[in-house]
Amino acid sequence: MPLKPCFIYSIGASSLLMLIIGIALVLSNVFPNLMQSLVKTEVVLRNGTDAFEAWLDPPAPVYMQFYFFNLTNPEEVLKGERPAVMEIGPYTYREHRPMEEVVFGSNGTRVAAVNPKTYFFERNMSRGPESDLIRTVNIPAMTVMERFKDNKVAANLISAYMLSQEIGLFTTHTVGELLWGYEDGLLKALKVVDPNLDDNFGLFYKNNGSDDGEYLFFTGQQNYKDFARVDTWNGKSSLDWWTSDECNMINGTNGASFHPIISKNEVLYMFSSDLCRSLYAVYTDDVIVKGIPGYRFAPPFEVFANLTVNPANTGFCVPAGNCLGSGLLNVSMCKQGAPIIMSSPHFYQADEKFVKDVFGMRPKKEEHQTAIDINPLTGIILQAAKRLQINVYVEKIPDFRQAENVPTVILPVVYLNESVLIDDASAKKLQVIAVQKNVVENIPFMLIGVGIILGGIFMFLMCRQKLPESSAAERQPLLSS
Ligand SMILES: *[C@@H]1O[C@H](CO)[C@@H](O)[C@H](O)[C@H]1NC(C)=O
Ligand SMILES: *[C@@H]1O[C@H](CO)[C@@H](O)[C@H](O)[C@H]1NC(C)=O
Ligand SMILES: *[C@@H]1O[C@H](CO)[C@@H](O)[C@H](O)[C@H]1NC(C)=O
Ligand SMILES: *[C@@H]1O[C@H](CO)[C@@H](O)[C@H](O)[C@H]1NC(C)=O
Ligand SMILES: *[C@@H]1O[C@H](CO)[C@@H](O)[C@H](O)[C@H]1NC(C)=O
Ligand SMILES: *[C@@H]1O[C@H](CO)[C@@H](O)[C@H](O)[C@H]1NC(C)=O
Ligand SMILES: *[C@@H]1O[C@H](CO)[C@@H](O)[C@H](O)[C@H]1NC(C)=O
Ligand SMILES: *[C@@H]1O[C@H](CO)[C@@H](O)[C@H](O)[C@H]1NC(C)=O
């Protein structure tokens, strides 16, 4: 039965039409753009959006893990030998970190908030109890010695007092005390002279349940790239610890949120109050976390590199001109004058010298780098680990008997790994979005596919339509012969 030619031609025409529409849609990028503008209007800090809810009280559990360095050879170090340490950890705390005192600006472009963090010890995710003992450098004593090292009279008096009280350069305290605070004998004695002094010391003393200052964030309403970007911190739009304007800039978000629609060649800025500076991360790998595609961003070597590699880091040398080398940051001024030096754990990406100066350092990229895995469409963090090491600058100070022979060394005290993995409920939502994105983005290709199939049918029908006539024409002579 031959088909009606008008039917065959309409198949041909629809095939052509679908091909043209499909190709036009692919070329004009309509559906991906549509998806992106949807996301852009949804990812805004506005009462009622999912993004606001997640920013207000992050659903994924954040864990803070501490790895201490137990000093094994204090006597030898006092005589000038290289320190040897043993890594002990983790001691794990779960963080509760909601945004509080949230106040929107009148036109919705900015929102003020504080971000207090409360820490809960997780015994069964820890190596031991908080009462484990750690021997490390006596940070209050080192701070006092640094402060009075150029004042011979005071130095001799304090040194004599320390001797009488058996306060040395090294001390043993529990994990809980080192982190959350203990009363220090030397500080207590000095308080008699200087009543403003706090006689408690702890690396995270008074940090439990308290915030790191008031933030003013952009909401992302005007520009999606400004989502959760820090405008001011404690009322200031820049820092004053560093010696150049670029280094003092407060750039990017607080590292807990990122704007949507992230591309691979983007530079993600973030401000870290722990580190007392802003830094940035760049794309390194494609990752898949709980079935969701993501980009891994990590701070490149240049961020903490020396001046030969990155001249812009001049401003991080304090006091001006006093540079410590790659991988180290002197944060003394932002830690009440304590001789604290920040680095990556085990001096990862720092000068080889610092690794060699302390026996027991073994830098490894997988364990010690800071990395953030982000879903590029929504900007949601799939997985992240912020890793920092707190070191003390120990130096020979002739006027203190306690430090007259020690080697000058950057001594690691503890490193921390603050990590998060997306919770299952948020992951499910993201998987749905990923599927929707795939479907929507594939509509043009489906049109093209259907167009090609129809085209095939059209050809087939055209050929079959002609076949009976031609075969009849060809066969007739054969039959007659
Ligand atoms: C958000 O809206 C709810 C109800 O409309 C209100 O109770 C809440 O206080 C609002 N939150 C903020 C931060 O304005
Ligand atoms: C919103 O208010 C801020 C000050 O609170 C002002 O700087 C900004 O220009 C305003 N934006 C718009 C779009 O009105
Ligand atoms: C922090 O404070 C909360 C309550 O305010 C308390 O339950 C928790 O044990 C404290 N954490 C530490 C490490 O002291
Ligand atoms: C770990 O501790 C939590 C409570 O803090 C408890 O619910 C859980 O069962 C413990 N897990 C193991 C494996 O002991
Ligand atoms: C750390 O070293 C001290 C002194 O050697 C020791 O008493 C303590 O048990 C060590 N800590 C741990 C957790 O092994
Ligand atoms: C802040 O960002 C600007 C570019 O916007 C850059 O020049 C500067 O170095 C950055 N500062 C820090 C500390 O990251
Ligand atoms: C800076 O670091 C590079 C490579 O890490 C090294 O080759 C160079 O000698 C260092 N420069 C200084 C001044 O230490
Ligand atoms: C770190 O900075 C402080 C304050 O500017 C300074 O006194 C100290 O000497 C610096 N430490 C080192 C090791 O350069």
Coordinates of C-alpha atoms and ligand atoms in Angstrom, one line a residue:
M1 CA 0.0 0.0 0.0
P2 CA 1.8 3.2 -1.0
L3 CA 1.5 6.0 1.6
K4 CA 0.2 9.4 0.7
P5 CA 3.1 11.7 -0.4
C6 CA 1.8 14.6 1.8
F7 CA 2.2 12.3 4.9
I8 CA 5.8 11.5 3.9
Y9 CA 6.7 15.1 3.2
S10 CA 5.3 16.2 6.5
I11 CA 7.5 13.7 8.3
G12 CA 10.4 15.2 6.4
A13 CA 9.4 18.7 7.3
S14 CA 9.0 17.9 11.0
S15 CA 12.4 16.2 11.0
L16 CA 14.0 19.3 9.5
L17 CA 12.1 21.6 12.0
M18 CA 13.2 19.6 15.0
L19 CA 16.8 19.5 13.8
I20 CA 16.8 23.3 13.3
I21 CA 15.1 24.0 16.7
G22 CA 17.4 21.5 18.5
I23 CA 20.5 23.0 17.0
A24 CA 19.4 26.5 17.7
L25 CA 18.7 25.6 21.3
V26 CA 22.1 24.0 21.7
L27 CA 23.8 27.0 20.1
S28 CA 21.9 29.7 22.1
N29 CA 22.3 27.8 25.4
V30 CA 18.7 28.6 26.4
F31 CA 18.1 25.8 28.8
P32 CA 21.3 26.0 30.8
N33 CA 20.8 29.7 31.0
L34 CA 17.3 29.2 32.2
M35 CA 18.5 26.8 34.9
Q36 CA 21.2 29.2 36.0
S37 CA 18.9 32.2 36.2
L38 CA 16.5 30.1 38.3
V39 CA 19.4 29.2 40.7
K40 CA 20.5 32.8 40.8
T41 CA 17.2 34.0 42.0
E42 CA 16.9 31.2 44.6
V43 CA 20.4 31.4 46.1
V44 CA 19.9 34.6 48.0
L45 CA 20.0 35.3 51.7
R46 CA 16.3 36.2 52.0
N47 CA 13.9 34.9 54.7
G48 CA 12.3 31.8 53.2
T49 CA 14.9 30.6 50.7
D50 CA 16.6 27.2 51.2
A51 CA 19.9 28.9 50.9
F52 CA 19.0 31.2 53.8
E53 CA 17.9 28.2 55.9
A54 CA 21.2 26.4 55.2
W55 CA 23.2 29.5 56.0
L56 CA 21.3 30.1 59.2
D57 CA 21.8 26.7 60.6
P58 CA 24.0 24.5 58.4
P59 CA 22.4 21.0 58.3
A60 CA 25.6 19.1 57.7
P61 CA 27.6 18.2 60.9
V62 CA 31.0 19.9 61.2
Y63 CA 33.7 18.2 63.1
M64 CA 36.8 19.8 64.5
Q65 CA 39.7 17.4 65.1
F66 CA 42.9 18.2 67.0
Y67 CA 46.2 16.3 66.6
F68 CA 48.7 17.3 69.2
F69 CA 52.5 17.0 69.0
N70 CA 53.8 15.4 72.2
L71 CA 57.4 16.4 72.7
T72 CA 59.6 13.4 73.4
N73 CA 63.0 14.9 74.2
P74 CA 62.6 18.1 76.3
E75 CA 66.0 17.7 78.1
E76 CA 67.9 17.5 74.8
V77 CA 66.1 20.4 73.3
L78 CA 67.0 22.6 76.3
K79 CA 70.6 21.7 75.6
G80 CA 70.2 22.8 71.9
E81 CA 69.2 19.6 70.1
R82 CA 66.6 19.2 67.5
P83 CA 63.1 18.6 68.9
A84 CA 61.4 15.3 68.3
V85 CA 57.6 15.1 68.4
M86 CA 54.9 12.4 68.2
E87 CA 51.6 13.1 66.6
I88 CA 48.7 12.2 69.0
G89 CA 45.1 12.4 67.9
P90 CA 42.5 12.9 66.8
Y91 CA 40.5 14.5 69.6
T92 CA 37.2 15.2 67.9
Y93 CA 34.6 17.9 68.7
R94 CA 31.3 18.3 66.9
E95 CA 30.5 22.0 66.2
H96 CA 27.2 23.7 66.5
R97 CA 27.5 26.9 64.5
P98 CA 24.3 28.8 63.8
M99 CA 24.1 32.4 62.6
E100 CA 22.6 34.5 65.3
E101 CA 21.4 38.1 65.9
V102 CA 20.5 38.1 62.2
V103 CA 19.3 41.6 61.1
F104 CA 18.5 42.4 57.5
G105 CA 19.4 45.8 56.0
S106 CA 16.4 47.9 55.0
N107 CA 16.8 47.2 51.3
G108 CA 17.7 43.5 51.5
T109 CA 21.2 43.8 50.0
R110 CA 23.0 43.2 53.3
V111 CA 22.5 41.1 56.5
A112 CA 24.3 41.4 59.8
A113 CA 25.0 38.3 61.9
V114 CA 27.3 36.7 64.4
N115 CA 28.4 33.1 64.1
P116 CA 29.0 31.6 67.6
K117 CA 30.5 28.1 67.7
T118 CA 29.9 25.5 70.4
Y119 CA 32.0 22.4 70.7
F120 CA 30.9 19.0 72.0
F121 CA 33.5 16.4 72.6
E122 CA 32.9 13.1 70.7
R123 CA 34.7 10.5 72.8
N124 CA 34.0 7.7 70.4
M125 CA 35.5 9.6 67.4
S126 CA 38.6 10.4 69.5
R127 CA 41.8 8.6 70.3
G128 CA 41.4 9.1 74.0
P129 CA 39.7 11.2 76.7
E130 CA 40.2 15.0 77.1
S131 CA 42.3 14.1 80.1
D132 CA 45.2 12.7 78.0
L133 CA 48.5 14.4 78.8
I134 CA 50.5 16.3 76.2
R135 CA 53.9 17.7 76.7
T136 CA 54.6 20.8 74.7
V137 CA 56.1 24.3 74.8
N138 CA 54.9 26.5 77.7
I139 CA 53.2 29.2 75.5
P140 CA 52.5 31.7 78.4
A141 CA 56.1 31.4 79.5
M142 CA 57.4 31.8 75.9
T143 CA 55.1 34.8 75.4
V144 CA 56.4 36.5 78.6
M145 CA 60.0 35.8 77.7
E146 CA 59.6 37.3 74.2
R147 CA 57.9 40.3 75.8
F148 CA 60.7 41.0 78.3
K149 CA 63.7 39.7 76.3
D150 CA 65.1 43.2 75.8
N151 CA 64.6 44.3 79.4
K152 CA 67.5 42.8 81.3
V153 CA 66.3 43.7 84.8
A154 CA 62.7 42.4 84.3
A155 CA 64.1 39.3 82.5
N156 CA 66.4 38.4 85.4
L157 CA 63.6 38.9 88.0
I158 CA 61.1 36.8 86.0
S159 CA 63.7 34.1 85.2
A160 CA 64.6 33.8 88.9
Y161 CA 60.9 33.6 89.8
M162 CA 60.4 30.9 87.2
L163 CA 63.3 28.9 88.6
S164 CA 61.9 29.1 92.1
Q165 CA 58.5 27.9 91.0
E166 CA 60.0 25.2 88.6
I167 CA 58.3 26.8 85.6
G168 CA 60.2 25.7 82.6
L169 CA 60.1 26.2 78.8
F170 CA 58.1 22.9 78.5
T171 CA 55.0 21.9 80.3
T172 CA 52.6 19.0 80.5
H173 CA 48.8 19.6 80.4
T174 CA 45.7 17.7 79.5
V175 CA 44.1 18.1 76.0
G176 CA 41.1 19.8 77.6
E177 CA 43.3 22.3 79.5
L178 CA 45.5 23.1 76.4
L179 CA 42.4 23.8 74.3
W180 CA 39.9 25.3 76.7
G181 CA 42.1 26.9 79.3
Y182 CA 43.8 26.5 82.6
E183 CA 45.1 28.9 85.3
D184 CA 48.8 29.6 84.6
G185 CA 51.1 30.2 87.6
L186 CA 53.4 32.6 85.8
L187 CA 50.6 34.7 84.5
K188 CA 49.0 34.7 87.9
A189 CA 52.2 36.0 89.5
L190 CA 52.5 38.8 86.8
K191 CA 48.9 39.7 87.4
V192 CA 49.9 41.2 90.7
V193 CA 51.9 43.8 88.7
D194 CA 49.5 44.1 85.8
P195 CA 45.9 43.6 86.9
N196 CA 44.6 43.7 83.3
L197 CA 46.3 40.5 82.6
D198 CA 44.2 37.4 82.2
D199 CA 45.8 34.6 84.2
N200 CA 44.2 31.8 82.2
F201 CA 45.6 30.4 79.0
G202 CA 44.2 28.0 76.4
L203 CA 44.5 27.8 72.6
F204 CA 40.7 28.0 72.4
Y205 CA 40.2 29.7 75.8
K206 CA 36.7 31.4 75.9
N207 CA 36.0 30.2 72.3
N208 CA 33.3 27.7 73.3
G209 CA 29.9 29.3 72.7
S210 CA 31.3 32.6 71.6
D211 CA 31.6 34.3 68.2
D212 CA 34.5 35.7 66.3
G213 CA 33.0 39.1 65.8
E214 CA 30.1 40.8 64.0
Y215 CA 29.8 40.2 60.2
L216 CA 28.0 42.2 57.6
F217 CA 27.3 40.0 54.6
F218 CA 26.0 40.8 51.1
T219 CA 22.8 38.8 50.5
G220 CA 23.4 38.2 46.8
Q221 CA 20.2 40.0 45.8
Q222 CA 21.9 42.5 43.5
N223 CA 24.5 40.2 42.2
Y224 CA 24.7 36.4 42.7
K225 CA 28.5 36.6 42.9
D226 CA 28.1 38.5 46.1
F227 CA 26.1 35.8 47.9
A228 CA 27.4 35.6 51.5
R229 CA 30.4 37.8 50.7
V230 CA 31.7 39.6 53.8
D231 CA 31.3 43.4 53.5
T232 CA 32.6 44.3 57.0
W233 CA 33.9 42.4 60.0
N234 CA 33.6 44.1 63.4
G235 CA 32.5 47.2 61.5
K236 CA 35.7 47.4 59.4
S237 CA 36.1 46.6 55.8
S238 CA 39.8 45.8 56.1
L239 CA 42.3 44.6 58.6
D240 CA 45.2 46.5 60.1
W241 CA 47.6 43.7 61.1
W242 CA 49.5 43.5 57.8
T243 CA 51.8 45.9 56.1
S244 CA 50.1 46.3 52.7
D245 CA 46.6 47.3 51.6
E246 CA 46.2 44.2 49.5
C247 CA 47.1 41.9 52.4
N248 CA 44.7 43.8 54.7
M249 CA 41.7 43.3 52.4
I250 CA 38.8 41.3 53.6
N251 CA 38.0 39.2 50.5
G252 CA 35.2 36.7 49.8
T253 CA 32.9 34.8 52.1
N254 CA 33.7 33.3 55.5
G255 CA 34.5 30.0 53.8
A256 CA 31.2 28.3 54.9
S257 CA 29.2 29.4 51.8
F258 CA 29.9 30.1 48.2
H259 CA 28.0 31.8 45.4
P260 CA 26.2 29.6 42.8
I261 CA 27.4 29.0 39.2
I262 CA 31.1 28.4 39.8
S263 CA 33.4 28.0 36.8
K264 CA 36.7 26.1 36.7
N265 CA 38.7 29.2 36.1
E266 CA 37.3 31.1 39.0
V267 CA 39.3 32.3 42.0
L268 CA 37.4 31.7 45.3
Y269 CA 38.3 34.2 48.0
M270 CA 37.6 33.6 51.7
F271 CA 38.3 35.4 54.9
S272 CA 39.4 33.3 57.9
S273 CA 39.5 35.0 61.3
D274 CA 41.5 32.0 62.7
L275 CA 44.2 32.8 60.2
C276 CA 43.8 36.5 60.6
R277 CA 43.8 37.0 56.8
S278 CA 42.0 36.4 53.5
L279 CA 43.1 33.8 51.1
Y280 CA 41.9 32.1 47.9
A281 CA 41.4 28.7 46.4
V282 CA 41.6 27.6 42.8
Y283 CA 40.1 24.6 40.9
T284 CA 42.2 21.4 41.0
D285 CA 40.0 18.4 40.2
D286 CA 36.6 17.1 39.3
V287 CA 35.1 15.0 42.2
I288 CA 31.9 13.1 42.9
V289 CA 30.6 13.2 46.5
K290 CA 27.6 11.0 47.4
G291 CA 26.8 10.8 43.6
I292 CA 26.8 14.6 43.2
P293 CA 29.3 16.2 40.8
G294 CA 31.6 18.8 42.2
Y295 CA 34.8 20.8 41.7
R296 CA 37.6 20.6 44.2
F297 CA 39.2 23.9 45.1
A298 CA 42.4 24.3 47.1
P299 CA 44.7 27.1 48.0
P300 CA 47.6 27.0 45.6
F301 CA 51.2 27.0 46.7
E302 CA 51.5 30.7 45.9
V303 CA 49.1 31.8 48.6
F304 CA 51.7 31.1 51.4
A305 CA 54.8 31.2 49.2
N306 CA 57.9 33.3 49.8
L307 CA 58.6 36.6 48.0
T308 CA 60.6 35.1 45.2
V309 CA 57.5 33.1 44.1
N310 CA 54.8 35.6 45.1
P311 CA 56.0 39.2 45.6
A312 CA 52.5 40.2 46.7
N313 CA 53.1 38.4 50.0
T314 CA 55.5 41.2 51.1
G315 CA 52.6 42.6 53.2
F316 CA 52.4 39.4 55.3
C317 CA 56.0 39.9 56.6
V318 CA 55.7 41.4 60.1
P319 CA 57.3 43.5 61.3
A320 CA 57.8 45.0 57.8
G321 CA 60.7 43.3 56.0
N322 CA 60.8 40.3 58.4
C323 CA 59.9 37.4 56.2
L324 CA 59.8 33.8 57.5
G325 CA 59.9 31.9 54.2
S326 CA 57.3 29.8 52.4
G327 CA 54.4 28.3 54.2
L328 CA 54.5 30.3 57.5
L329 CA 52.4 33.2 58.8
N330 CA 53.3 35.2 61.9
V331 CA 49.9 35.9 63.5
S332 CA 51.4 37.2 66.8
M333 CA 49.6 40.6 66.6
C334 CA 46.2 39.0 66.2
K335 CA 46.8 36.5 69.1
Q336 CA 47.5 39.0 71.9
G337 CA 51.2 39.1 71.2
A338 CA 51.8 35.3 71.7
P339 CA 54.6 34.1 69.4
I340 CA 52.2 32.0 67.3
I341 CA 53.1 31.0 63.7
M342 CA 50.5 29.4 61.5
S343 CA 51.3 26.8 58.8
S344 CA 49.7 23.9 57.1
P345 CA 49.9 20.6 59.1
H346 CA 53.4 19.0 59.1
F347 CA 54.6 22.1 57.3
Y348 CA 53.0 20.9 54.1
Q349 CA 54.0 23.3 51.2
A350 CA 56.5 25.1 53.5
D351 CA 60.2 25.3 53.1
E352 CA 62.0 22.0 53.5
K353 CA 64.0 23.6 56.4
F354 CA 61.0 23.7 58.7
V355 CA 60.2 20.1 58.1
K356 CA 63.8 19.0 58.8
D357 CA 64.1 21.1 61.9
V358 CA 61.6 19.0 63.8
F359 CA 61.9 15.2 63.9
G360 CA 58.5 13.7 63.2
M361 CA 57.1 15.9 60.5
R362 CA 55.8 14.0 57.5
P363 CA 53.8 16.3 55.1
K364 CA 51.3 14.5 52.9
K365 CA 49.0 16.2 50.4
E366 CA 45.9 14.0 51.0
E367 CA 46.0 14.4 54.8
H368 CA 47.3 17.9 55.2
Q369 CA 46.0 20.1 52.4
T370 CA 43.0 22.3 52.7
A371 CA 40.3 21.5 50.1
I372 CA 36.7 22.4 49.4
D373 CA 34.5 20.3 47.1
I374 CA 31.7 22.5 45.7
N375 CA 28.7 21.7 43.5
P376 CA 29.3 24.2 40.7
L377 CA 25.6 24.9 39.9
T378 CA 24.3 25.7 43.4
G379 CA 27.6 26.6 45.1
I380 CA 26.7 24.2 47.9
I381 CA 29.7 22.6 49.8
L382 CA 29.7 18.8 49.3
Q383 CA 32.8 18.2 51.4
A384 CA 35.5 20.4 52.9
A385 CA 38.5 20.2 55.2
K386 CA 40.3 23.2 56.6
R387 CA 43.6 22.3 58.0
L388 CA 45.9 24.5 60.0
Q389 CA 48.8 24.0 62.3
I390 CA 49.5 26.2 65.3
N391 CA 53.3 26.5 66.0
V392 CA 55.3 28.5 68.5
Y393 CA 58.4 30.4 67.6
V394 CA 60.9 29.2 70.1
E395 CA 64.2 31.1 70.2
K396 CA 67.3 31.3 72.3
I397 CA 66.9 34.1 74.8
P398 CA 70.2 34.6 76.8
D399 CA 68.6 36.5 79.7
F400 CA 66.3 33.6 80.6
R401 CA 67.9 30.6 82.1
Q402 CA 65.0 28.6 80.7
A403 CA 65.8 29.4 77.1
E404 CA 69.5 30.2 77.1
N405 CA 70.5 27.2 75.1
V406 CA 67.5 26.1 73.0
P407 CA 67.7 26.1 69.3
T408 CA 65.7 28.6 67.4
V409 CA 62.9 26.6 65.8
I410 CA 59.3 26.7 64.7
L411 CA 57.8 24.2 67.1
P412 CA 54.5 22.6 66.2
V413 CA 51.9 22.3 69.0
V414 CA 48.7 21.1 67.5
Y415 CA 47.1 20.9 64.1
L416 CA 43.4 21.1 63.5
N417 CA 41.2 19.6 60.8
E418 CA 37.8 21.2 60.6
S419 CA 35.7 19.1 58.2
V420 CA 32.2 18.7 56.9
L421 CA 30.5 16.2 54.7
I422 CA 27.1 17.0 53.1
D423 CA 24.2 15.3 55.0
D424 CA 22.0 12.8 53.3
A425 CA 18.9 14.9 53.1
S426 CA 20.7 17.8 51.4
A427 CA 22.5 15.3 49.2
K428 CA 19.1 13.9 48.0
K429 CA 17.8 17.4 47.2
L430 CA 21.0 18.1 45.2
Q431 CA 20.7 14.7 43.3
V432 CA 17.2 15.7 42.2
I433 CA 18.5 19.1 41.0
A434 CA 21.3 17.3 39.2
V435 CA 18.9 15.0 37.4
Q436 CA 16.6 17.9 36.5
K437 CA 19.6 19.8 35.2
N438 CA 20.5 16.8 33.0
V439 CA 17.0 16.4 31.7
V440 CA 16.5 20.1 31.0
E441 CA 19.9 20.5 29.4
N442 CA 19.3 17.4 27.2
I443 CA 16.0 18.6 25.8
P444 CA 17.7 20.1 22.7
F445 CA 19.7 16.9 22.1
M446 CA 16.5 14.9 22.4
L447 CA 14.9 17.1 19.8
I448 CA 17.9 16.6 17.5
G449 CA 17.7 12.8 18.2
V450 CA 14.0 12.7 17.3
G451 CA 14.7 14.9 14.2
I452 CA 17.3 12.4 13.0
I453 CA 15.0 9.4 13.6
L454 CA 12.2 11.1 11.7
G455 CA 14.7 12.0 9.0
G456 CA 15.6 8.3 8.8
I457 CA 12.0 7.3 8.5
F458 CA 11.4 9.9 5.9
M459 CA 14.3 8.6 3.8
F460 CA 13.1 5.0 4.2
L461 CA 9.6 5.8 3.2
M462 CA 10.8 7.8 0.2
C463 CA 12.8 4.9 -1.0
R464 CA 10.1 2.4 -0.4
Q465 CA 7.6 4.6 -2.2
K466 CA 9.8 4.6 -5.3
L467 CA 10.7 0.9 -5.1
P468 CA 7.6 -0.7 -6.7
E469 CA 7.8 1.5 -9.8
S470 CA 11.5 1.0 -10.4
S471 CA 11.5 -2.7 -9.7
A472 CA 8.6 -3.1 -12.1
A473 CA 10.5 -1.2 -14.7
E474 CA 13.6 -3.2 -14.1
R475 CA 12.0 -6.6 -14.0
Q476 CA 9.8 -6.3 -17.1
P477 CA 12.7 -6.7 -19.6
L478 CA 14.0 -9.6 -17.6
L479 CA 10.7 -11.3 -17.6
S480 CA 10.2 -10.8 -21.4
S481 CA 13.6 -12.1 -22.3
Ligands
LIG1 C1 11.7 35.0 59.0 O1 10.3 34.9 58.9 C2 9.7 34.3 60.0 C3 8.2 34.1 59.8 O2 7.8 34.9 58.7 C4 10.0 35.1 61.3 O3 9.5 34.4 62.4 C5 11.5 35.2 61.4 O4 11.8 36.0 62.6 C6 12.2 35.7 60.2 N1 13.6 35.7 60.4 C7 14.4 36.7 60.2 C8 15.8 36.5 60.4 O5 14.0 37.8 59.8
LIG2 C1 21.0 49.6 50.1 O1 21.4 50.2 51.4 C2 22.8 50.4 51.4 C3 23.1 51.0 52.8 O2 22.4 50.4 53.8 C4 23.2 51.4 50.3 O3 24.7 51.5 50.4 C5 22.9 50.7 49.0 O4 23.2 51.6 47.9 C6 21.4 50.4 48.9 N1 21.1 49.8 47.7 C7 20.0 50.0 47.0 C8 19.8 49.2 45.7 O5 19.2 50.8 47.3
LIG3 C1 30.8 24.0 75.4 O1 29.6 24.6 76.0 C2 28.5 23.7 76.0 C3 27.3 24.3 76.6 O2 27.5 25.7 76.7 C4 28.9 22.4 76.8 O3 27.8 21.5 76.7 C5 30.1 21.8 76.1 O4 30.5 20.7 76.9 C6 31.2 22.8 76.1 N1 32.3 22.2 75.4 C7 33.6 22.2 75.9 C8 34.6 21.6 75.1 O5 33.8 22.6 77.0
LIG4 C1 29.1 7.3 69.8 O1 28.5 8.2 70.7 C2 27.1 8.5 70.5 C3 26.7 9.5 71.5 O2 27.6 10.5 71.8 C4 26.3 7.2 70.5 O3 25.0 7.6 70.2 C5 26.9 6.2 69.6 O4 26.2 5.0 69.7 C6 28.3 6.0 69.8 N1 28.9 5.1 68.8 C7 29.6 4.1 69.1 C8 30.1 3.3 67.9 O5 30.0 3.8 70.2
LIG5 C1 52.9 12.5 76.0 O1 54.2 12.4 76.6 C2 54.2 12.4 78.0 C3 55.6 12.5 78.5 O2 56.3 11.5 77.9 C4 53.4 11.2 78.5 O3 53.3 11.2 79.9 C5 52.0 11.2 77.9 O4 51.4 10.0 78.3 C6 52.1 11.3 76.4 N1 50.8 11.4 76.0 C7 50.1 10.5 75.3 C8 48.7 10.8 74.9 O5 50.6 9.5 74.9
LIG6 C1 42.0 40.6 47.8 O1 41.5 40.7 46.5 C2 42.2 41.5 45.7 C3 41.6 41.5 44.3 O2 40.2 41.6 44.4 C4 43.7 41.1 45.6 O3 44.4 42.0 44.8 C5 44.2 41.0 47.0 O4 45.5 40.5 46.9 C6 43.4 40.1 47.8 N1 43.9 40.1 49.2 C7 44.1 38.9 49.9 C8 44.7 39.1 51.2 O5 43.7 37.9 49.5
LIG7 C1 61.5 30.7 47.7 O1 61.0 29.4 47.4 C2 61.6 28.9 46.2 C3 60.9 27.6 45.9 O2 60.2 27.1 47.0 C4 63.1 28.7 46.4 O3 63.7 28.1 45.3 C5 63.7 30.0 46.7 O4 65.1 29.9 47.1 C6 63.0 30.7 47.9 N1 63.5 32.0 48.1 C7 63.9 32.5 49.2 C8 64.4 33.9 49.2 O5 64.0 31.8 50.2
LIG8 C1 56.1 38.1 64.7 O1 55.5 39.4 64.8 C2 55.7 40.0 66.0 C3 54.9 41.3 66.0 O2 55.0 42.0 64.9 C4 57.2 40.3 66.2 O3 57.4 40.9 67.4 C5 57.9 39.0 66.2 O4 59.3 39.2 66.2 C6 57.6 38.2 64.9 N1 58.2 36.9 65.0 C7 59.0 36.4 64.1 C8 59.5 35.0 64.3 O5 59.4 37.1 63.2

